[in-house]
């Protein structure tokens, strides 16, 4: 059984599902804040579209991580778990890119902390 990977998947699921929920419940607030965050970048006119892409990736990542955890716990494979970990890494890379473009290096550092266990899960599940 993949106990450590399952714990990481649950961690990622909580992270992304909560983040997606927040984006849905306060879309306008998030767009407004992010427009200021990216005001001096090439993304300044792309904020709603970029936020939608991130929202979709977060929801897909979170759902795959939940389904993958269930799949592991019921001993019926680990395909969804693997794809959940991979999608989580892709989502985090795009979030990191945004933080670096905005020159928010503290935010980028925080995302790197999330990336480490996500990559560990990919490794353990591959």
Tab-separated table of C-alpha atoms in Angstrom:
chain	number	residue	atom	x	y	z
A	1	UNK	CA	0.000	0.000	0.000
A	2	UNK	CA	1.103	3.546	-0.695
A	3	UNK	CA	0.425	5.243	2.643
A	4	UNK	CA	2.815	8.193	2.213
A	5	UNK	CA	1.660	8.849	-1.348
A	6	UNK	CA	-1.975	8.686	-0.225
A	7	UNK	CA	-1.321	11.234	2.514
A	8	UNK	CA	0.321	13.557	-0.005
A	9	UNK	CA	-2.597	13.078	-2.396
A	10	UNK	CA	-5.040	14.019	0.357
A	11	UNK	CA	-2.893	17.058	1.199
A	12	UNK	CA	-2.937	18.141	-2.450
A	13	UNK	CA	-6.672	17.454	-2.746
A	14	UNK	CA	-7.446	19.687	0.229
A	15	UNK	CA	-5.111	22.370	-1.098
A	16	UNK	CA	-6.550	22.484	-4.602
A	17	UNK	CA	-10.215	21.885	-3.830
A	18	UNK	CA	-10.221	24.619	-1.187
A	19	UNK	CA	-8.356	26.976	-3.515
A	20	UNK	CA	-10.777	26.252	-6.356
A	21	UNK	CA	-13.737	26.753	-4.039
A	22	UNK	CA	-12.321	30.114	-2.952
A	23	UNK	CA	-11.891	31.206	-6.564
A	24	UNK	CA	-15.485	30.254	-7.398
A	25	UNK	CA	-17.006	31.873	-4.307
A	26	UNK	CA	-15.051	35.133	-4.663
A	27	UNK	CA	-14.296	35.322	-8.371
A	28	UNK	CA	-14.496	39.117	-8.587
A	29	UNK	CA	-12.355	39.613	-5.495
A	30	UNK	CA	-9.701	37.272	-6.855
A	31	UNK	CA	-9.722	38.909	-10.290
A	32	UNK	CA	-9.417	42.356	-8.710
A	33	UNK	CA	-6.530	41.366	-6.473
A	34	UNK	CA	-4.725	39.553	-9.274
A	35	UNK	CA	-5.111	42.488	-11.668
A	36	UNK	CA	-3.134	44.534	-9.170
A	37	UNK	CA	-0.652	41.698	-8.642
A	38	UNK	CA	0.043	41.433	-12.385
A	39	UNK	CA	-0.400	45.149	-13.256
A	40	UNK	CA	3.226	45.549	-14.344
A	41	UNK	CA	3.454	42.312	-16.343
A	42	UNK	CA	2.462	40.988	-19.740
A	43	UNK	CA	-0.379	39.126	-17.989
A	44	UNK	CA	-2.178	42.323	-16.905
A	45	UNK	CA	-4.885	41.941	-19.588
A	46	UNK	CA	-5.100	38.150	-19.279
A	47	UNK	CA	-5.999	37.818	-15.598
A	48	UNK	CA	-9.562	36.420	-15.912
A	49	UNK	CA	-8.522	33.872	-18.558
A	50	UNK	CA	-5.412	32.849	-16.614
A	51	UNK	CA	-7.458	32.527	-13.421
A	52	UNK	CA	-9.969	30.301	-15.223
A	53	UNK	CA	-7.161	28.035	-16.466
A	54	UNK	CA	-5.733	27.785	-12.942
A	55	UNK	CA	-9.198	27.123	-11.505
A	56	UNK	CA	-9.808	24.278	-13.951
A	57	UNK	CA	-6.385	22.756	-13.272
A	58	UNK	CA	-6.898	23.006	-9.506
A	59	UNK	CA	-10.290	21.307	-9.681
A	60	UNK	CA	-8.992	18.564	-11.981
A	61	UNK	CA	-5.946	18.048	-9.744
A	62	UNK	CA	-8.028	17.937	-6.574
A	63	UNK	CA	-10.607	15.519	-7.963
A	64	UNK	CA	-7.939	13.219	-9.399
A	65	UNK	CA	-6.150	13.209	-6.039
A	66	UNK	CA	-9.367	12.279	-4.192
A	67	UNK	CA	-10.263	9.556	-6.684
A	68	UNK	CA	-6.663	8.337	-6.678
A	69	UNK	CA	-6.649	8.120	-2.885
A	70	UNK	CA	-9.841	6.071	-2.973
A	71	UNK	CA	-8.382	3.890	-5.709
A	72	UNK	CA	-5.274	3.189	-3.624
A	73	UNK	CA	-7.248	2.562	-0.438
A	74	UNK	CA	-9.548	0.091	-2.207
A	75	UNK	CA	-6.602	-1.685	-3.835
A	76	UNK	CA	-7.955	-1.099	-7.325
A	77	UNK	CA	-4.871	0.506	-8.837
A	78	UNK	CA	-3.095	3.807	-8.785
A	79	UNK	CA	-3.664	5.373	-12.215
A	80	UNK	CA	-5.816	8.236	-10.950
A	81	UNK	CA	-3.399	8.821	-8.089
A	82	UNK	CA	-0.502	9.128	-10.517
A	83	UNK	CA	-2.394	11.528	-12.784
A	84	UNK	CA	-3.529	13.530	-9.763
A	85	UNK	CA	0.080	13.961	-8.684
A	86	UNK	CA	1.166	14.876	-12.226
A	87	UNK	CA	-1.659	17.409	-12.670
A	88	UNK	CA	-0.774	18.843	-9.269
A	89	UNK	CA	2.815	19.363	-10.418
A	90	UNK	CA	1.676	21.025	-13.650
A	91	UNK	CA	-0.680	23.304	-11.711
A	92	UNK	CA	2.064	24.247	-9.269
A	93	UNK	CA	4.514	24.963	-12.093
A	94	UNK	CA	2.019	27.359	-13.676
A	95	UNK	CA	1.378	29.025	-10.309
A	96	UNK	CA	5.148	29.333	-9.834
A	97	UNK	CA	5.480	30.880	-13.274
A	98	UNK	CA	2.866	33.478	-12.374
A	99	UNK	CA	4.586	34.340	-9.115
A	100	UNK	CA	7.947	34.693	-10.825
A	101	UNK	CA	6.466	36.877	-13.580
A	102	UNK	CA	4.898	39.096	-10.893
A	103	UNK	CA	8.259	39.141	-9.077
A	104	UNK	CA	6.575	37.771	-5.949
A	105	UNK	CA	9.542	35.730	-4.802
A	106	UNK	CA	8.067	34.918	-1.375
A	107	UNK	CA	4.975	33.525	-3.101
A	108	UNK	CA	7.173	31.545	-5.473
A	109	UNK	CA	9.088	30.095	-2.522
A	110	UNK	CA	5.837	28.953	-0.932
A	111	UNK	CA	4.793	27.184	-4.128
A	112	UNK	CA	8.159	25.421	-4.253
A	113	UNK	CA	7.388	23.983	-0.818
A	114	UNK	CA	4.155	22.449	-2.185
A	115	UNK	CA	5.978	21.187	-5.267
A	116	UNK	CA	8.386	18.963	-3.315
A	117	UNK	CA	5.780	16.519	-1.943
A	118	UNK	CA	3.898	16.594	-5.260
A	119	UNK	CA	7.017	15.432	-7.107
A	120	UNK	CA	7.626	12.820	-4.413
A	121	UNK	CA	4.121	11.470	-5.038
A	122	UNK	CA	4.770	11.313	-8.787
A	123	UNK	CA	7.970	9.394	-8.135
A	124	UNK	CA	6.374	6.940	-5.701
A	125	UNK	CA	3.372	6.312	-7.951
A	126	UNK	CA	5.235	5.915	-11.247
